[in-house]
């Protein structure tokens, strides 16, 4: 079973400057609560029991968000406010599940994953990229189902406008049906002419622990970063099976200013 999730949170958030010069993007409010809480809810509802946050010293306020017990206790003792108590209890429950590891230099998602190598207990784990919110239907839960039935790794995917393929990791497909397909190849941010399809990787992955061995020797790729996509490619070439989950939920990109504003509006309209 998949019981552990990892969440890379050490990115600089340059696409959301100037907001991110003082607030980590994962703490920016999204219709009344920080973005990261939507990701945590998805994990908990998918049966995840332990979550590893990969943060940096610069983003220590993420840890503080979950470790403000003193503040809450003093407020609760002065004001008997039920609402504040409920919020505090929710954070306390999350806190019990979260471990922090550090990636002080933003060297890419592959490097972030490698920082967790000593903490992964099972053979597979879930990774969620917090810029990618998937609402209405639990994408992680859908993926865990596929993992169980196909006994293979899984990546969330959706069709994107072909003009935008160079913004995404792109998949090459084999044996597609309505909800999933086997992945033949992956390529990080290809040009339109090199893209094998317009099925993009969205930030949810069920990965094998053995990806750590690949990452140890993984060279930097596009933009001077170590990409998880490149390590996945190596695994596929070595015969590891990966499936693409064509998820049912609504995708919201909260990693750019335009996307962040749109996501706020969309979430406020959801029931
Ligand atoms: C990352 C991945 C990319 C994926 C995307 C989804 O890119 O490297 O393969 O398609 O997330 O959001 P980033 O958004 O960090 O540039």
PDB file of C-alpha atoms and ligand atoms in Angstrom:
ATOM      1  CA  UNK A   1       0.000   0.000   0.000  1.00  0.00           C
ATOM      2  CA  UNK A   2       1.018   3.606  -0.551  1.00  0.00           C
ATOM      3  CA  UNK A   3       1.281   5.206   2.892  1.00  0.00           C
ATOM      4  CA  UNK A   4       3.909   7.904   2.352  1.00  0.00           C
ATOM      5  CA  UNK A   5       3.780  11.072   0.274  1.00  0.00           C
ATOM      6  CA  UNK A   6       6.500  13.584  -0.449  1.00  0.00           C
ATOM      7  CA  UNK A   7       5.941  17.216  -1.390  1.00  0.00           C
ATOM      8  CA  UNK A   8       8.758  19.347  -2.832  1.00  0.00           C
ATOM      9  CA  UNK A   9       8.372  22.842  -1.366  1.00  0.00           C
ATOM     10  CA  UNK A  10      11.824  24.359  -1.721  1.00  0.00           C
ATOM     11  CA  UNK A  11      11.246  26.110  -5.069  1.00  0.00           C
ATOM     12  CA  UNK A  12      11.751  29.853  -5.135  1.00  0.00           C
ATOM     13  CA  UNK A  13       8.339  30.727  -6.548  1.00  0.00           C
ATOM     14  CA  UNK A  14       9.771  33.249  -9.005  1.00  0.00           C
ATOM     15  CA  UNK A  15       6.649  33.017 -11.178  1.00  0.00           C
ATOM     16  CA  UNK A  16       4.691  34.507  -8.281  1.00  0.00           C
ATOM     17  CA  UNK A  17       6.969  37.403  -7.401  1.00  0.00           C
ATOM     18  CA  UNK A  18       6.570  39.885  -5.741  1.00  0.00           C
ATOM     19  CA  UNK A  19       4.163  37.942  -3.472  1.00  0.00           C
ATOM     20  CA  UNK A  20       6.707  35.182  -2.870  1.00  0.00           C
ATOM     21  CA  UNK A  21       9.419  37.622  -1.759  1.00  0.00           C
ATOM     22  CA  UNK A  22       7.801  37.422   1.700  1.00  0.00           C
ATOM     23  CA  UNK A  23       5.306  34.521   1.609  1.00  0.00           C
ATOM     24  CA  UNK A  24       6.060  31.007   0.288  1.00  0.00           C
ATOM     25  CA  UNK A  25       3.649  30.308  -2.551  1.00  0.00           C
ATOM     26  CA  UNK A  26       2.315  27.257  -0.733  1.00  0.00           C
ATOM     27  CA  UNK A  27       1.069  29.491   2.075  1.00  0.00           C
ATOM     28  CA  UNK A  28      -0.661  32.003  -0.187  1.00  0.00           C
ATOM     29  CA  UNK A  29      -4.347  31.996   0.652  1.00  0.00           C
ATOM     30  CA  UNK A  30      -6.646  30.222  -1.728  1.00  0.00           C
ATOM     31  CA  UNK A  31     -10.249  31.036  -0.924  1.00  0.00           C
ATOM     32  CA  UNK A  32      -9.493  31.289   2.797  1.00  0.00           C
ATOM     33  CA  UNK A  33      -6.783  28.694   3.379  1.00  0.00           C
ATOM     34  CA  UNK A  34      -3.272  28.127   2.117  1.00  0.00           C
ATOM     35  CA  UNK A  35      -2.731  26.213  -1.072  1.00  0.00           C
ATOM     36  CA  UNK A  36      -0.821  23.482   0.816  1.00  0.00           C
ATOM     37  CA  UNK A  37      -3.919  22.519   2.826  1.00  0.00           C
ATOM     38  CA  UNK A  38      -5.716  21.400  -0.354  1.00  0.00           C
ATOM     39  CA  UNK A  39      -2.760  19.138  -1.104  1.00  0.00           C
ATOM     40  CA  UNK A  40      -2.784  17.764   2.456  1.00  0.00           C
ATOM     41  CA  UNK A  41      -6.522  17.076   2.279  1.00  0.00           C
ATOM     42  CA  UNK A  42      -6.007  15.132  -0.933  1.00  0.00           C
ATOM     43  CA  UNK A  43      -3.289  13.044   0.746  1.00  0.00           C
ATOM     44  CA  UNK A  44      -5.299  12.291   3.890  1.00  0.00           C
ATOM     45  CA  UNK A  45      -8.399  11.348   1.886  1.00  0.00           C
ATOM     46  CA  UNK A  46      -6.289   9.019  -0.241  1.00  0.00           C
ATOM     47  CA  UNK A  47      -5.154   7.114   2.875  1.00  0.00           C
ATOM     48  CA  UNK A  48      -1.660   8.610   3.214  1.00  0.00           C
ATOM     49  CA  UNK A  49      -0.293   8.367   6.764  1.00  0.00           C
ATOM     50  CA  UNK A  50       3.048  10.160   6.555  1.00  0.00           C
ATOM     51  CA  UNK A  51       4.022  13.217   4.527  1.00  0.00           C
ATOM     52  CA  UNK A  52       7.527  14.481   3.895  1.00  0.00           C
ATOM     53  CA  UNK A  53       7.849  18.198   3.218  1.00  0.00           C
ATOM     54  CA  UNK A  54      11.028  19.127   1.367  1.00  0.00           C
ATOM     55  CA  UNK A  55      11.591  22.747   2.354  1.00  0.00           C
ATOM     56  CA  UNK A  56      14.546  25.151   2.481  1.00  0.00           C
ATOM     57  CA  UNK A  57      15.799  27.394   5.272  1.00  0.00           C
ATOM     58  CA  UNK A  58      14.373  30.341   3.348  1.00  0.00           C
ATOM     59  CA  UNK A  59      10.939  28.764   3.536  1.00  0.00           C
ATOM     60  CA  UNK A  60      10.950  27.983   7.243  1.00  0.00           C
ATOM     61  CA  UNK A  61       7.611  29.792   7.637  1.00  0.00           C
ATOM     62  CA  UNK A  62       6.013  26.651   6.160  1.00  0.00           C
ATOM     63  CA  UNK A  63       7.188  24.740   9.220  1.00  0.00           C
ATOM     64  CA  UNK A  64       6.129  27.588  11.488  1.00  0.00           C
ATOM     65  CA  UNK A  65       2.613  27.420  10.064  1.00  0.00           C
ATOM     66  CA  UNK A  66       2.239  23.961  11.620  1.00  0.00           C
ATOM     67  CA  UNK A  67       4.311  24.671  14.746  1.00  0.00           C
ATOM     68  CA  UNK A  68       2.583  27.728  16.223  1.00  0.00           C
ATOM     69  CA  UNK A  69       1.207  25.859  19.256  1.00  0.00           C
ATOM     70  CA  UNK A  70       2.233  28.556  21.738  1.00  0.00           C
ATOM     71  CA  UNK A  71       0.357  31.212  19.844  1.00  0.00           C
ATOM     72  CA  UNK A  72      -2.803  29.109  19.511  1.00  0.00           C
ATOM     73  CA  UNK A  73      -2.713  27.953  23.126  1.00  0.00           C
ATOM     74  CA  UNK A  74      -2.416  31.496  24.472  1.00  0.00           C
ATOM     75  CA  UNK A  75      -5.223  32.757  22.221  1.00  0.00           C
ATOM     76  CA  UNK A  76      -7.473  29.812  23.058  1.00  0.00           C
ATOM     77  CA  UNK A  77      -6.892  30.256  26.799  1.00  0.00           C
ATOM     78  CA  UNK A  78      -7.885  33.946  26.584  1.00  0.00           C
ATOM     79  CA  UNK A  79     -10.719  33.695  24.096  1.00  0.00           C
ATOM     80  CA  UNK A  80     -12.916  30.641  24.163  1.00  0.00           C
ATOM     81  CA  UNK A  81     -13.284  30.739  20.410  1.00  0.00           C
ATOM     82  CA  UNK A  82     -14.527  27.433  18.967  1.00  0.00           C
ATOM     83  CA  UNK A  83     -13.517  28.316  15.442  1.00  0.00           C
ATOM     84  CA  UNK A  84      -9.870  28.969  16.365  1.00  0.00           C
ATOM     85  CA  UNK A  85      -9.779  25.752  18.371  1.00  0.00           C
ATOM     86  CA  UNK A  86     -11.046  23.753  15.409  1.00  0.00           C
ATOM     87  CA  UNK A  87      -8.426  25.294  13.132  1.00  0.00           C
ATOM     88  CA  UNK A  88      -5.701  24.546  15.662  1.00  0.00           C
ATOM     89  CA  UNK A  89      -6.818  20.933  16.018  1.00  0.00           C
ATOM     90  CA  UNK A  90      -6.702  20.496  12.261  1.00  0.00           C
ATOM     91  CA  UNK A  91      -3.140  21.825  12.132  1.00  0.00           C
ATOM     92  CA  UNK A  92      -2.131  19.619  15.077  1.00  0.00           C
ATOM     93  CA  UNK A  93      -3.361  16.552  13.189  1.00  0.00           C
ATOM     94  CA  UNK A  94      -1.397  17.523  10.101  1.00  0.00           C
ATOM     95  CA  UNK A  95       1.677  18.216  12.208  1.00  0.00           C
ATOM     96  CA  UNK A  96       1.651  14.655  13.521  1.00  0.00           C
ATOM     97  CA  UNK A  97       1.928  13.374   9.944  1.00  0.00           C
ATOM     98  CA  UNK A  98       4.566  15.744   8.601  1.00  0.00           C
ATOM     99  CA  UNK A  99       8.347  15.268   8.558  1.00  0.00           C
ATOM    100  CA  UNK A 100      10.654  17.992   7.250  1.00  0.00           C
ATOM    101  CA  UNK A 101      13.731  17.493   5.121  1.00  0.00           C
ATOM    102  CA  UNK A 102      15.841  20.269   3.634  1.00  0.00           C
ATOM    103  CA  UNK A 103      16.866  21.153   0.093  1.00  0.00           C
ATOM    104  CA  UNK A 104      18.618  24.474   0.551  1.00  0.00           C
ATOM    105  CA  UNK A 105      19.654  24.844  -3.066  1.00  0.00           C
ATOM    106  CA  UNK A 106      16.839  24.599  -5.618  1.00  0.00           C
ATOM    107  CA  UNK A 107      18.418  21.980  -7.867  1.00  0.00           C
ATOM    108  CA  UNK A 108      15.193  20.551  -9.240  1.00  0.00           C
ATOM    109  CA  UNK A 109      12.521  17.962  -8.454  1.00  0.00           C
ATOM    110  CA  UNK A 110      14.893  15.016  -8.912  1.00  0.00           C
ATOM    111  CA  UNK A 111      17.264  16.450  -6.323  1.00  0.00           C
ATOM    112  CA  UNK A 112      14.318  17.113  -3.979  1.00  0.00           C
ATOM    113  CA  UNK A 113      13.203  13.482  -4.225  1.00  0.00           C
ATOM    114  CA  UNK A 114      16.721  12.250  -3.521  1.00  0.00           C
ATOM    115  CA  UNK A 115      16.745  14.215  -0.240  1.00  0.00           C
ATOM    116  CA  UNK A 116      14.057  11.789   1.010  1.00  0.00           C
ATOM    117  CA  UNK A 117      16.049   8.623   0.261  1.00  0.00           C
ATOM    118  CA  UNK A 118      16.612   7.690   3.907  1.00  0.00           C
ATOM    119  CA  UNK A 119      12.979   8.111   4.875  1.00  0.00           C
ATOM    120  CA  UNK A 120      11.059   6.049   2.329  1.00  0.00           C
ATOM    121  CA  UNK A 121       9.779   2.885   3.985  1.00  0.00           C
ATOM    122  CA  UNK A 122       7.725   1.020   1.373  1.00  0.00           C
ATOM    123  CA  UNK A 123       8.597   0.044  -2.188  1.00  0.00           C
ATOM    124  CA  UNK A 124       6.538   2.901  -3.634  1.00  0.00           C
ATOM    125  CA  UNK A 125       5.567   6.410  -2.579  1.00  0.00           C
ATOM    126  CA  UNK A 126       3.400   9.249  -3.802  1.00  0.00           C
ATOM    127  CA  UNK A 127       4.766  12.643  -4.849  1.00  0.00           C
ATOM    128  CA  UNK A 128       2.596  15.736  -5.244  1.00  0.00           C
ATOM    129  CA  UNK A 129       3.696  19.058  -6.764  1.00  0.00           C
ATOM    130  CA  UNK A 130       1.794  21.755  -4.903  1.00  0.00           C
ATOM    131  CA  UNK A 131       1.419  24.138  -7.873  1.00  0.00           C
ATOM    132  CA  UNK A 132      -0.958  21.605  -9.361  1.00  0.00           C
ATOM    133  CA  UNK A 133      -4.315  21.547  -7.616  1.00  0.00           C
ATOM    134  CA  UNK A 134      -6.855  18.953  -8.667  1.00  0.00           C
ATOM    135  CA  UNK A 135     -10.319  19.646  -7.323  1.00  0.00           C
ATOM    136  CA  UNK A 136     -13.621  17.721  -7.102  1.00  0.00           C
ATOM    137  CA  UNK A 137     -12.130  14.233  -7.517  1.00  0.00           C
ATOM    138  CA  UNK A 138      -9.197  12.858  -5.561  1.00  0.00           C
ATOM    139  CA  UNK A 139      -6.472  12.263  -8.149  1.00  0.00           C
ATOM    140  CA  UNK A 140      -4.123  10.536  -5.672  1.00  0.00           C
ATOM    141  CA  UNK A 141      -6.861   8.072  -4.756  1.00  0.00           C
ATOM    142  CA  UNK A 142      -7.499   7.278  -8.437  1.00  0.00           C
ATOM    143  CA  UNK A 143      -3.781   6.686  -8.902  1.00  0.00           C
ATOM    144  CA  UNK A 144      -3.491   4.369  -5.911  1.00  0.00           C
ATOM    145  CA  UNK A 145      -6.303   2.291  -7.468  1.00  0.00           C
ATOM    146  CA  UNK A 146      -4.394   2.010 -10.750  1.00  0.00           C
ATOM    147  CA  UNK A 147      -1.199   1.189  -8.841  1.00  0.00           C
ATOM    148  CA  UNK A 148      -3.009  -1.666  -7.131  1.00  0.00           C
ATOM    149  CA  UNK A 149      -4.669  -3.092 -10.226  1.00  0.00           C
ATOM    150  CA  UNK A 150      -1.723  -2.738 -12.640  1.00  0.00           C
ATOM    151  CA  UNK A 151       0.988  -3.283 -10.039  1.00  0.00           C
ATOM    152  CA  UNK A 152       2.950  -0.449 -11.605  1.00  0.00           C
ATOM    153  CA  UNK A 153       4.007   3.152 -11.179  1.00  0.00           C
ATOM    154  CA  UNK A 154       1.534   5.892 -12.119  1.00  0.00           C
ATOM    155  CA  UNK A 155       1.719   9.507 -13.334  1.00  0.00           C
ATOM    156  CA  UNK A 156      -1.218  11.929 -13.522  1.00  0.00           C
ATOM    157  CA  UNK A 157      -1.802  13.308 -16.986  1.00  0.00           C
ATOM    158  CA  UNK A 158      -4.057  15.547 -19.009  1.00  0.00           C
ATOM    159  CA  UNK A 159      -4.239  16.733 -22.574  1.00  0.00           C
ATOM    160  CA  UNK A 160      -2.908  20.240 -23.025  1.00  0.00           C
ATOM    161  CA  UNK A 161      -2.978  22.737 -25.846  1.00  0.00           C
ATOM    162  CA  UNK A 162      -0.238  21.511 -28.241  1.00  0.00           C
ATOM    163  CA  UNK A 163       1.131  25.052 -28.389  1.00  0.00           C
ATOM    164  CA  UNK A 164       2.073  24.738 -24.706  1.00  0.00           C
ATOM    165  CA  UNK A 165       3.939  21.390 -24.760  1.00  0.00           C
ATOM    166  CA  UNK A 166       7.283  23.084 -24.002  1.00  0.00           C
ATOM    167  CA  UNK A 167       5.946  24.053 -20.552  1.00  0.00           C
ATOM    168  CA  UNK A 168       5.350  20.439 -19.461  1.00  0.00           C
ATOM    169  CA  UNK A 169       6.799  16.976 -19.187  1.00  0.00           C
ATOM    170  CA  UNK A 170       5.187  15.136 -22.129  1.00  0.00           C
ATOM    171  CA  UNK A 171       4.261  11.453 -22.425  1.00  0.00           C
ATOM    172  CA  UNK A 172       4.398   8.989 -25.271  1.00  0.00           C
ATOM    173  CA  UNK A 173       1.429   6.580 -25.029  1.00  0.00           C
ATOM    174  CA  UNK A 174       0.802   2.885 -25.550  1.00  0.00           C
ATOM    175  CA  UNK A 175      -2.543   0.995 -25.262  1.00  0.00           C
ATOM    176  CA  UNK A 176      -4.746   3.939 -24.288  1.00  0.00           C
ATOM    177  CA  UNK A 177      -8.232   3.509 -22.866  1.00  0.00           C
ATOM    178  CA  UNK A 178     -10.634   6.004 -21.329  1.00  0.00           C
ATOM    179  CA  UNK A 179      -8.958   6.466 -17.972  1.00  0.00           C
ATOM    180  CA  UNK A 180      -5.372   5.285 -18.362  1.00  0.00           C
ATOM    181  CA  UNK A 181      -2.600   4.127 -20.688  1.00  0.00           C
ATOM    182  CA  UNK A 182       0.819   2.608 -20.514  1.00  0.00           C
ATOM    183  CA  UNK A 183       3.631   5.132 -20.841  1.00  0.00           C
ATOM    184  CA  UNK A 184       6.188   4.389 -23.509  1.00  0.00           C
ATOM    185  CA  UNK A 185       8.439   7.393 -22.930  1.00  0.00           C
ATOM    186  CA  UNK A 186       8.639  10.760 -21.160  1.00  0.00           C
ATOM    187  CA  UNK A 187      10.328  13.948 -22.238  1.00  0.00           C
ATOM    188  CA  UNK A 188      10.779  17.091 -20.160  1.00  0.00           C
ATOM    189  CA  UNK A 189       9.562  20.289 -21.815  1.00  0.00           C
ATOM    190  CA  UNK A 190      10.038  19.322 -25.484  1.00  0.00           C
ATOM    191  CA  UNK A 191       9.654  21.672 -28.430  1.00  0.00           C
ATOM    192  CA  UNK A 192       6.427  21.237 -30.419  1.00  0.00           C
ATOM    193  CA  UNK A 193       8.252  19.268 -33.104  1.00  0.00           C
ATOM    194  CA  UNK A 194       9.831  16.862 -30.585  1.00  0.00           C
ATOM    195  CA  UNK A 195       6.674  16.286 -28.519  1.00  0.00           C
ATOM    196  CA  UNK A 196       5.354  12.707 -28.962  1.00  0.00           C
ATOM    197  CA  UNK A 197       1.815  13.752 -27.873  1.00  0.00           C
ATOM    198  CA  UNK A 198      -0.010  16.529 -26.060  1.00  0.00           C
ATOM    199  CA  UNK A 199      -0.530  14.448 -22.885  1.00  0.00           C
ATOM    200  CA  UNK A 200       1.252  16.383 -20.150  1.00  0.00           C
ATOM    201  CA  UNK A 201       2.586  15.235 -16.805  1.00  0.00           C
ATOM    202  CA  UNK A 202       0.609  16.836 -13.987  1.00  0.00           C
ATOM    203  CA  UNK A 203       2.212  16.916 -10.556  1.00  0.00           C
ATOM    204  CA  UNK A 204       1.135  13.565  -9.064  1.00  0.00           C
ATOM    205  CA  UNK A 205       3.438  10.557  -9.258  1.00  0.00           C
ATOM    206  CA  UNK A 206       3.557   7.089  -7.724  1.00  0.00           C
ATOM    207  CA  UNK A 207       7.250   6.270  -7.847  1.00  0.00           C
ATOM    208  CA  UNK A 208       9.349   3.262  -6.869  1.00  0.00           C
ATOM    209  CA  UNK A 209      11.895   3.569  -4.094  1.00  0.00           C
ATOM    210  CA  UNK A 210      14.530   2.313  -6.523  1.00  0.00           C
ATOM    211  CA  UNK A 211      14.327   5.650  -8.379  1.00  0.00           C
ATOM    212  CA  UNK A 212      16.726   6.853  -5.657  1.00  0.00           C
ATOM    213  CA  UNK A 213      19.511   4.715  -7.172  1.00  0.00           C
ATOM    214  CA  UNK A 214      18.977   6.395 -10.542  1.00  0.00           C
ATOM    215  CA  UNK A 215      18.843   9.858  -8.969  1.00  0.00           C
ATOM    216  CA  UNK A 216      22.166   9.374  -7.183  1.00  0.00           C
ATOM    217  CA  UNK A 217      23.897   9.407 -10.567  1.00  0.00           C
ATOM    218  CA  UNK A 218      21.445  11.599 -12.448  1.00  0.00           C
ATOM    219  CA  UNK A 219      23.085  14.399 -14.432  1.00  0.00           C
ATOM    220  CA  UNK A 220      21.519  17.858 -14.541  1.00  0.00           C
ATOM    221  CA  UNK A 221      19.120  18.295 -17.438  1.00  0.00           C
ATOM    222  CA  UNK A 222      17.162  21.155 -18.950  1.00  0.00           C
ATOM    223  CA  UNK A 223      17.749  24.525 -17.281  1.00  0.00           C
ATOM    224  CA  UNK A 224      20.583  23.112 -15.139  1.00  0.00           C
ATOM    225  CA  UNK A 225      18.226  21.170 -12.838  1.00  0.00           C
ATOM    226  CA  UNK A 226      17.898  17.481 -11.955  1.00  0.00           C
ATOM    227  CA  UNK A 227      14.500  16.468 -13.300  1.00  0.00           C
ATOM    228  CA  UNK A 228      12.396  13.626 -11.980  1.00  0.00           C
ATOM    229  CA  UNK A 229      11.202  13.186 -15.591  1.00  0.00           C
ATOM    230  CA  UNK A 230      14.726  12.181 -16.677  1.00  0.00           C
ATOM    231  CA  UNK A 231      14.996   9.588 -13.889  1.00  0.00           C
ATOM    232  CA  UNK A 232      11.570   8.198 -14.880  1.00  0.00           C
ATOM    233  CA  UNK A 233      12.795   7.929 -18.474  1.00  0.00           C
ATOM    234  CA  UNK A 234      15.775   5.844 -17.324  1.00  0.00           C
ATOM    235  CA  UNK A 235      13.484   3.558 -15.320  1.00  0.00           C
ATOM    236  CA  UNK A 236      11.146   3.041 -18.296  1.00  0.00           C
ATOM    237  CA  UNK A 237      14.139   2.187 -20.497  1.00  0.00           C
ATOM    238  CA  UNK A 238      15.175  -0.381 -17.882  1.00  0.00           C
ATOM    239  CA  UNK A 239      11.740  -2.025 -18.163  1.00  0.00           C
ATOM    240  CA  UNK A 240       9.820  -0.431 -15.251  1.00  0.00           C
ATOM    241  CA  UNK A 241       6.101  -0.078 -16.040  1.00  0.00           C
ATOM    242  CA  UNK A 242       4.435   3.323 -15.716  1.00  0.00           C
ATOM    243  CA  UNK A 243       0.772   4.113 -16.326  1.00  0.00           C
ATOM    244  CA  UNK A 244      -0.769   7.504 -17.082  1.00  0.00           C
ATOM    245  CA  UNK A 245      -3.886   8.366 -15.082  1.00  0.00           C
ATOM    246  CA  UNK A 246      -6.259  10.567 -17.120  1.00  0.00           C
ATOM    247  CA  UNK A 247      -7.708  12.095 -13.975  1.00  0.00           C
ATOM    248  CA  UNK A 248     -11.334  13.109 -13.637  1.00  0.00           C
ATOM    249  CA  UNK A 249     -11.004  16.179 -11.390  1.00  0.00           C
ATOM    250  CA  UNK A 250     -10.649  19.829 -12.305  1.00  0.00           C
ATOM    251  CA  UNK A 251      -7.076  20.971 -12.786  1.00  0.00           C
ATOM    252  CA  UNK A 252      -5.958  24.343 -11.470  1.00  0.00           C
ATOM    253  CA  UNK A 253      -2.469  25.730 -11.965  1.00  0.00           C
ATOM    254  CA  UNK A 254      -1.670  27.921  -8.998  1.00  0.00           C
ATOM    255  CA  UNK A 255       2.011  28.443  -9.817  1.00  0.00           C
ATOM    256  CA  UNK A 256       1.723  31.610 -11.896  1.00  0.00           C
ATOM    257  CA  UNK A 257       0.080  34.901 -10.962  1.00  0.00           C
ATOM    258  CA  UNK A 258      -2.601  34.503 -13.623  1.00  0.00           C
ATOM    259  CA  UNK A 259      -3.196  30.877 -12.591  1.00  0.00           C
ATOM    260  CA  UNK A 260      -3.272  31.807  -8.920  1.00  0.00           C
ATOM    261  CA  UNK A 261      -5.945  34.447  -9.456  1.00  0.00           C
ATOM    262  CA  UNK A 262      -8.008  32.105 -11.661  1.00  0.00           C
ATOM    263  CA  UNK A 263      -7.665  29.247  -9.141  1.00  0.00           C
ATOM    264  CA  UNK A 264      -8.995  31.466  -6.362  1.00  0.00           C
ATOM    265  CA  UNK A 265     -12.032  32.364  -8.438  1.00  0.00           C
ATOM    266  CA  UNK A 266     -12.649  28.760  -9.512  1.00  0.00           C
ATOM    267  CA  UNK A 267     -12.361  27.388  -5.966  1.00  0.00           C
ATOM    268  CA  UNK A 268     -14.712  30.019  -4.607  1.00  0.00           C
ATOM    269  CA  UNK A 269     -17.296  28.795  -7.132  1.00  0.00           C
ATOM    270  CA  UNK A 270     -16.927  25.106  -6.244  1.00  0.00           C
ATOM    271  CA  UNK A 271     -19.391  23.560  -3.830  1.00  0.00           C
TER     272      UNK A 271
HETATM  273  C1  LIG B   1       7.195  20.162 -13.332  1.00  0.00           C
HETATM  274  C2  LIG B   1       7.673  18.926 -14.078  1.00  0.00           C
HETATM  275  C3  LIG B   1       6.931  18.767 -15.405  1.00  0.00           C
HETATM  276  C4  LIG B   1       5.436  18.742 -15.157  1.00  0.00           C
HETATM  277  C5  LIG B   1       5.003  19.984 -14.352  1.00  0.00           C
HETATM  278  C6  LIG B   1       3.547  19.866 -13.929  1.00  0.00           C
HETATM  279  O1  LIG B   1       7.558  21.307 -14.073  1.00  0.00           O
HETATM  280  O2  LIG B   1       9.055  19.034 -14.292  1.00  0.00           O
HETATM  281  O3  LIG B   1       7.322  17.571 -16.029  1.00  0.00           O
HETATM  282  O4  LIG B   1       4.734  18.699 -16.386  1.00  0.00           O
HETATM  283  O5  LIG B   1       5.784  20.123 -13.157  1.00  0.00           O
HETATM  284  O6  LIG B   1       3.145  21.023 -13.274  1.00  0.00           O
HETATM  285  P1  LIG B   1       7.569  22.790 -13.418  1.00  0.00           P
HETATM  286  O7  LIG B   1       6.142  23.201 -13.246  1.00  0.00           O
HETATM  287  O8  LIG B   1       8.279  22.673 -12.121  1.00  0.00           O
HETATM  288  O9  LIG B   1       8.292  23.654 -14.407  1.00  0.00           O
END
